[in-house]
Short mmCIF file of C-alpha atoms in Angstrom, two decimals:
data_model
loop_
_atom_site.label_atom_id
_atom_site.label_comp_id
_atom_site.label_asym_id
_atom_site.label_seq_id
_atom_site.Cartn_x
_atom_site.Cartn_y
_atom_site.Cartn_z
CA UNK A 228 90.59 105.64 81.34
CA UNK A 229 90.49 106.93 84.50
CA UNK A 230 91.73 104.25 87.55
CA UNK A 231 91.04 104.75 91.23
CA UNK A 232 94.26 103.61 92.65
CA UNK A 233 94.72 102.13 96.20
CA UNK A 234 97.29 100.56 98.22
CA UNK A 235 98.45 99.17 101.50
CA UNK A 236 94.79 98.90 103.32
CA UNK A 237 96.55 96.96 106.18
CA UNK A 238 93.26 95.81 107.59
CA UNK A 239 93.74 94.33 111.42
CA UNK A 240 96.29 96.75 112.01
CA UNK A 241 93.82 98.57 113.79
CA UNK A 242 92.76 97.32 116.59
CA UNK A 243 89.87 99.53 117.57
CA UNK A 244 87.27 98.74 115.11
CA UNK A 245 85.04 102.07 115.68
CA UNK A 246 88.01 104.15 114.23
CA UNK A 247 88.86 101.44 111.07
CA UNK A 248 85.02 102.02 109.95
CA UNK A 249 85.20 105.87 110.27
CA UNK A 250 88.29 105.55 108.06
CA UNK A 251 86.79 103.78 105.67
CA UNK A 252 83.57 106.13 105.59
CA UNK A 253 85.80 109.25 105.58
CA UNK A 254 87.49 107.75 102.39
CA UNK A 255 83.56 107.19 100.71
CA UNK A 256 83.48 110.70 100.96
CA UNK A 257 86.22 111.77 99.73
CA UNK A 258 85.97 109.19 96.30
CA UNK A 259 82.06 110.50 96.01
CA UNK A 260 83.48 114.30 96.28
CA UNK A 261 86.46 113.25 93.70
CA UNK A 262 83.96 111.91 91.60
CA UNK A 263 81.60 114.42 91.20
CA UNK A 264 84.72 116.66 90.55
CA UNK A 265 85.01 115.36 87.19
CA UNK A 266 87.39 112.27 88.87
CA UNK A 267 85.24 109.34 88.17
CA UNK A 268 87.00 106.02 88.13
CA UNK A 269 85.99 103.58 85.62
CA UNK A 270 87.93 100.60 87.68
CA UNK A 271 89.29 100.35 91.16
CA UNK A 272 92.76 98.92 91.15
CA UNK A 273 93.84 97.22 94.90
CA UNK A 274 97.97 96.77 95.18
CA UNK A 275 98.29 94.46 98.04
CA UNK A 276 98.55 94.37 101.90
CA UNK A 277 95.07 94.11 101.69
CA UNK A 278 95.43 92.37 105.68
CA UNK A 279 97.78 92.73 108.29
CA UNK A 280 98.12 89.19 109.50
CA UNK A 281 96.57 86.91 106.51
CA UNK A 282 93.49 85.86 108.34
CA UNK A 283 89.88 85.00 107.63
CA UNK A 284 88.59 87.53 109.76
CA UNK A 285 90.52 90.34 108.09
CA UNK A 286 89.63 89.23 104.44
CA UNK A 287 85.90 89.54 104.99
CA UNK A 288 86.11 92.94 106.31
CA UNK A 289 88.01 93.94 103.66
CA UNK A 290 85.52 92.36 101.23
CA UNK A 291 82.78 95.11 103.36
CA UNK A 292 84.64 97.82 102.96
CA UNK A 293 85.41 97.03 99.26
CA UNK A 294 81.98 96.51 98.26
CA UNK A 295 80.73 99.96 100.06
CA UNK A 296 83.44 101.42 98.21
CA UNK A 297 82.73 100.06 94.70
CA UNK A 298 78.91 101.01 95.18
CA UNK A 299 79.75 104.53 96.03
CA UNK A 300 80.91 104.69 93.01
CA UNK A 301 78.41 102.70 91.24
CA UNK A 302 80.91 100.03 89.76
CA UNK A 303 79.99 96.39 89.71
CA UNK A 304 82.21 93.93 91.32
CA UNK A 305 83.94 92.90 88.10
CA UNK A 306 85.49 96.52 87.63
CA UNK A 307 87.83 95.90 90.68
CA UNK A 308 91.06 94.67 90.49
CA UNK A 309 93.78 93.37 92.76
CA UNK A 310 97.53 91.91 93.28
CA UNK A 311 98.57 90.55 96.59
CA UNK A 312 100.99 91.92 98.71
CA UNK A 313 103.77 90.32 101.67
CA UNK A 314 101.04 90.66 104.62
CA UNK A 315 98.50 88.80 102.25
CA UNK A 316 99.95 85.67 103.07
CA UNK A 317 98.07 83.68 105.45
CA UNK A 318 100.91 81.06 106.62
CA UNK A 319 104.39 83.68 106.33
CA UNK A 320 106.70 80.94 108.65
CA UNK A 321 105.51 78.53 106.45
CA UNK A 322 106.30 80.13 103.17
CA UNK A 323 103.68 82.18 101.34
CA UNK A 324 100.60 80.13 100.74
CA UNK A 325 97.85 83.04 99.98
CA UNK A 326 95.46 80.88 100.56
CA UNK A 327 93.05 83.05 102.27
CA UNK A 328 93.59 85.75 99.83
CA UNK A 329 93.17 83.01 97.06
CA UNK A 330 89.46 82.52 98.88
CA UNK A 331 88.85 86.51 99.42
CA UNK A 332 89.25 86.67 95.54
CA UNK A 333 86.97 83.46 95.17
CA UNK A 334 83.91 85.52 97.61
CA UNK A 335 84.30 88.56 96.09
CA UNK A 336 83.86 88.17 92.32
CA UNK A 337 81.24 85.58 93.22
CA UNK A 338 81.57 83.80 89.88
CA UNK A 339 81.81 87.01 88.09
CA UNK A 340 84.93 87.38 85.69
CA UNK A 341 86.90 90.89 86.10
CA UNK A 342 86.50 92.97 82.78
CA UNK A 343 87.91 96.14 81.61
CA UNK A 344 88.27 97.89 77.95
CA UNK A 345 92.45 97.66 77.74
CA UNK A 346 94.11 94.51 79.79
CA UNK A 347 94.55 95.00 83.44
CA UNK A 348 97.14 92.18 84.63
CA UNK A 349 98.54 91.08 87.91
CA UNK A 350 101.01 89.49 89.27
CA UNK A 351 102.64 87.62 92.70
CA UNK A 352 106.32 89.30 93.53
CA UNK A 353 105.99 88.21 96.90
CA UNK A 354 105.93 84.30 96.14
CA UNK A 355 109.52 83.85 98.56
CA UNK A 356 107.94 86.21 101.28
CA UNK A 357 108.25 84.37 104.54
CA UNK A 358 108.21 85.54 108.89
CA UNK A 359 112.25 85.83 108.32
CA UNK A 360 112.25 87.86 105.37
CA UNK A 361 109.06 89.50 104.96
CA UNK A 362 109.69 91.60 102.22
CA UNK A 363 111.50 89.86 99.81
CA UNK A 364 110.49 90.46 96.07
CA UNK A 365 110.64 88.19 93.50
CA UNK A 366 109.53 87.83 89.63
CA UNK A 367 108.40 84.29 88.39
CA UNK A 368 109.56 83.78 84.94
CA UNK A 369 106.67 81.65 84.30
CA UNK A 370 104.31 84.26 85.73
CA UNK A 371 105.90 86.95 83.19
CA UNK A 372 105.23 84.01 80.50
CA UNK A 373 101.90 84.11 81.55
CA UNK A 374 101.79 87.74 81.06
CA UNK A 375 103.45 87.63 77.81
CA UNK A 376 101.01 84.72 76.30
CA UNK A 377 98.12 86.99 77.06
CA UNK A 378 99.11 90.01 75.34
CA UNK A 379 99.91 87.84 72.59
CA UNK A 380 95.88 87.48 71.92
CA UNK A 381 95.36 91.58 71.71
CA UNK A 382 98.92 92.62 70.03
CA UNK A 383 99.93 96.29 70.32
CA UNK A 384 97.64 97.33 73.02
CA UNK A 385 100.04 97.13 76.08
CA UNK A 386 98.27 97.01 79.78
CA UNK A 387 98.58 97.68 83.19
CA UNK A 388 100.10 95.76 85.82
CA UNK A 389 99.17 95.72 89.56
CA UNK A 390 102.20 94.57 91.43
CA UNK A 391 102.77 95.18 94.96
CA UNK A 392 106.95 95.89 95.23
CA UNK A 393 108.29 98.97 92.85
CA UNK A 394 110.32 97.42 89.85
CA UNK A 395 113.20 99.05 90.41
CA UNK A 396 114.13 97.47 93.99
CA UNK A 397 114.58 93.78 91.99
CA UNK A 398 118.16 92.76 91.91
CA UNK A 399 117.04 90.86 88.63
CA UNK A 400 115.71 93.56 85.91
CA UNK A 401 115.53 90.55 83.30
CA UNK A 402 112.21 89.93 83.71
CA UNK A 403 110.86 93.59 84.32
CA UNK A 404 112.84 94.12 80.46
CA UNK A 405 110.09 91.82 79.46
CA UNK A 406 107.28 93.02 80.97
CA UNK A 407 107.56 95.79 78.50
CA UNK A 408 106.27 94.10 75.69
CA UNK A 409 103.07 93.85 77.45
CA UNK A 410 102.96 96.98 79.67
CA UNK A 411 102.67 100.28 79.89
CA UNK A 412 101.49 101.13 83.31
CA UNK A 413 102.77 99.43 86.64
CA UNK A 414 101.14 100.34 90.07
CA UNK A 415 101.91 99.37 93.25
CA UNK A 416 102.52 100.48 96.84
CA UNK A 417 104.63 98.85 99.85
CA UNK A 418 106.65 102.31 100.67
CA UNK A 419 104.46 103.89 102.82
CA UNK A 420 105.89 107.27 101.66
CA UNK A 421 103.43 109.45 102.44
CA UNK A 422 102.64 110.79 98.95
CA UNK A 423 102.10 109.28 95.31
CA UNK A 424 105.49 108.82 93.64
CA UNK A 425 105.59 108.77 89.44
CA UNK A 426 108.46 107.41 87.22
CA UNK A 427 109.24 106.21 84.37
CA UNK A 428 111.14 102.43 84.49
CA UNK A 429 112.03 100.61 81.60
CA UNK A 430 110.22 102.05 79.28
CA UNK A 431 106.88 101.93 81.32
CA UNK A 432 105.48 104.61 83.89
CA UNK A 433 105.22 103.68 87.55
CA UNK A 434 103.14 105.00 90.10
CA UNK A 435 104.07 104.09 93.84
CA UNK A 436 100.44 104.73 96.09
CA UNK A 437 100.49 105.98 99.11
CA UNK A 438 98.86 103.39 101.92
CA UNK A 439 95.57 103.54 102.72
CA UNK A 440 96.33 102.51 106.58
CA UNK A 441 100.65 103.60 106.67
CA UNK A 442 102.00 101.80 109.62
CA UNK A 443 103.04 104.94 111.28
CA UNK A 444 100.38 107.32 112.71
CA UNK A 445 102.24 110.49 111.31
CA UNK A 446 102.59 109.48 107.89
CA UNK A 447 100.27 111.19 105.30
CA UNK A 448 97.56 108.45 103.90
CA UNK A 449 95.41 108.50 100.94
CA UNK A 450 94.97 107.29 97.32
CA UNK A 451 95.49 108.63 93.80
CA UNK A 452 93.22 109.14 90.67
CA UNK A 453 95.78 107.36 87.20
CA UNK A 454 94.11 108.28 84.44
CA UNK A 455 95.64 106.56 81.05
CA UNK A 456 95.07 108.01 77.49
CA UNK A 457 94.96 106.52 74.76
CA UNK A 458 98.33 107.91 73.63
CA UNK A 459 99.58 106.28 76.80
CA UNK A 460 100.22 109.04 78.39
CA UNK A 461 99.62 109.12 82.10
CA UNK A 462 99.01 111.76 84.84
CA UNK A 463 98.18 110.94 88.44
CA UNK A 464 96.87 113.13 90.84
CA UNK A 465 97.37 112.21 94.40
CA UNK A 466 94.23 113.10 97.18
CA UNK A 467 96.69 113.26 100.43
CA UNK A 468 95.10 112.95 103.92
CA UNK A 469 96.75 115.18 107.28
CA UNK A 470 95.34 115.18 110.94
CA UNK A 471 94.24 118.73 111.00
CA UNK A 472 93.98 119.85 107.46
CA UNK A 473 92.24 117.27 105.71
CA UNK A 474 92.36 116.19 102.05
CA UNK A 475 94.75 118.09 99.75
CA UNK A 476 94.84 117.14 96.01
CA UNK A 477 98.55 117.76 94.89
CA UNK A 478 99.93 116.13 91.17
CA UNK A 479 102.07 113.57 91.58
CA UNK A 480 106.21 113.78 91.34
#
């Protein structure tokens, strides 16, 4: 299974409009191009800081350039997938309510229920995220419980997990332990790096995106192509984007 993989799309951090759009149509190219290169995604998986700021106004451009995104590469809305991140919180002082990234999710599966051949899970690590400490992490027990419960109803074939913070960072590794049971694959994003980073954690393989929209102008951007055998195996190729030189398709380390 092949997974387009993106991260960190920070929309509202521009504030000239004309140059978000071309950045977003420069990116349908270069996912049509990958795709007819033998690189055609079977899902789109989101990791978080889909916003800058949490708003209204930022979700529903999102949900535009998501959709023009999907239909380039002719996947219906239920093959897209998505974990919040810290700047998807639309109240941060008053402690991380998501509730306009609860109602982006709501408008953009339009009653539709996301499906995919092995499980594809998410989960919240930014639940204590607030204005003073913006990028705290944080595992629910219950959430991994939740998790657990549903891998319990397909036993042996492990999943993926969109999560926006790299599971190494958390001071508690209890609860990442667990998430082995059920997992095989974690992406996320948050670093900003400037390239696609792959490990193995635990027992699992993580791949850290790079950010669609990096908060500084002279960091690489991009995405990556995960493709998952069946063995589960995993290789990741990242599709790296420099002022000047364009798109250069490395492996990932």
């Amino acid at each position: 299974m092949k997974i387009l993989h993106i991260t960190d799309l920070h929309i509202g951090w521009k504030t000239d409009l004309k140059n978000e759009k071309a950045d977003w149509e420069r990116l349908y190219r270069e996912t049509r191009a990958a795709a007819a290169d033998g690189q055609k995604a079977h899902i789109i998986a989101v990791t978080g800081d889909l916003v800058m700021h949490g708003t209204e106004e930022e979700y529903r451009r999102v949900e535009e350039y998501l959709h023009g995104l999907r239909k380039v590469l002719g996947l219906g809305r239920d093959k897209v997938f998505f974990c919040c991140g810290n700047h998807d919180s639309d109240t941060p002082e008053a402690g991380s309510t998501f509730l306009e990234y609860e109602a982006f999710l709501k408008r953009f599966y339009d009653g539709e229920t996301p499906s995919c051949k092995i499980p594809v899970f998410s989960i919240n690590c930014c639940k204590k995220t607030s204005l003073a400490h913006f990028n705290d992490c944080w595992l629910d027990p219950e959430d991994v419980d939740q998790i657990l419960k549903n891998y319990e109803k397909n036993p042996g074939q492990k999943g993926v997990l969109l999560m926006h913070h790299q599971p190494e960072i958390f001071d508690d590794q209890s609860q990442i332990i667990r998430l082995n049971q059920a997992v095989s694959l974690i992406l996320g994003g948050h670093l900003h790096s400037g390239y696609t980073r792959q490990i193995t954690w635990k027992g699992m393989t993580v791949v850290n995106g790079m950010a669609i929209t990096p908060h500084l102008g002279f960091i690489a951007r991009g995405f990556q192509m995960v493709e998952l055998s069946e063995d589960g195996t995993v290789e990741t190729v990242m599709y790296v984007y420099r002022d000047g030189e364009g798109v250069l398709t490395e492996k990932a380390f």
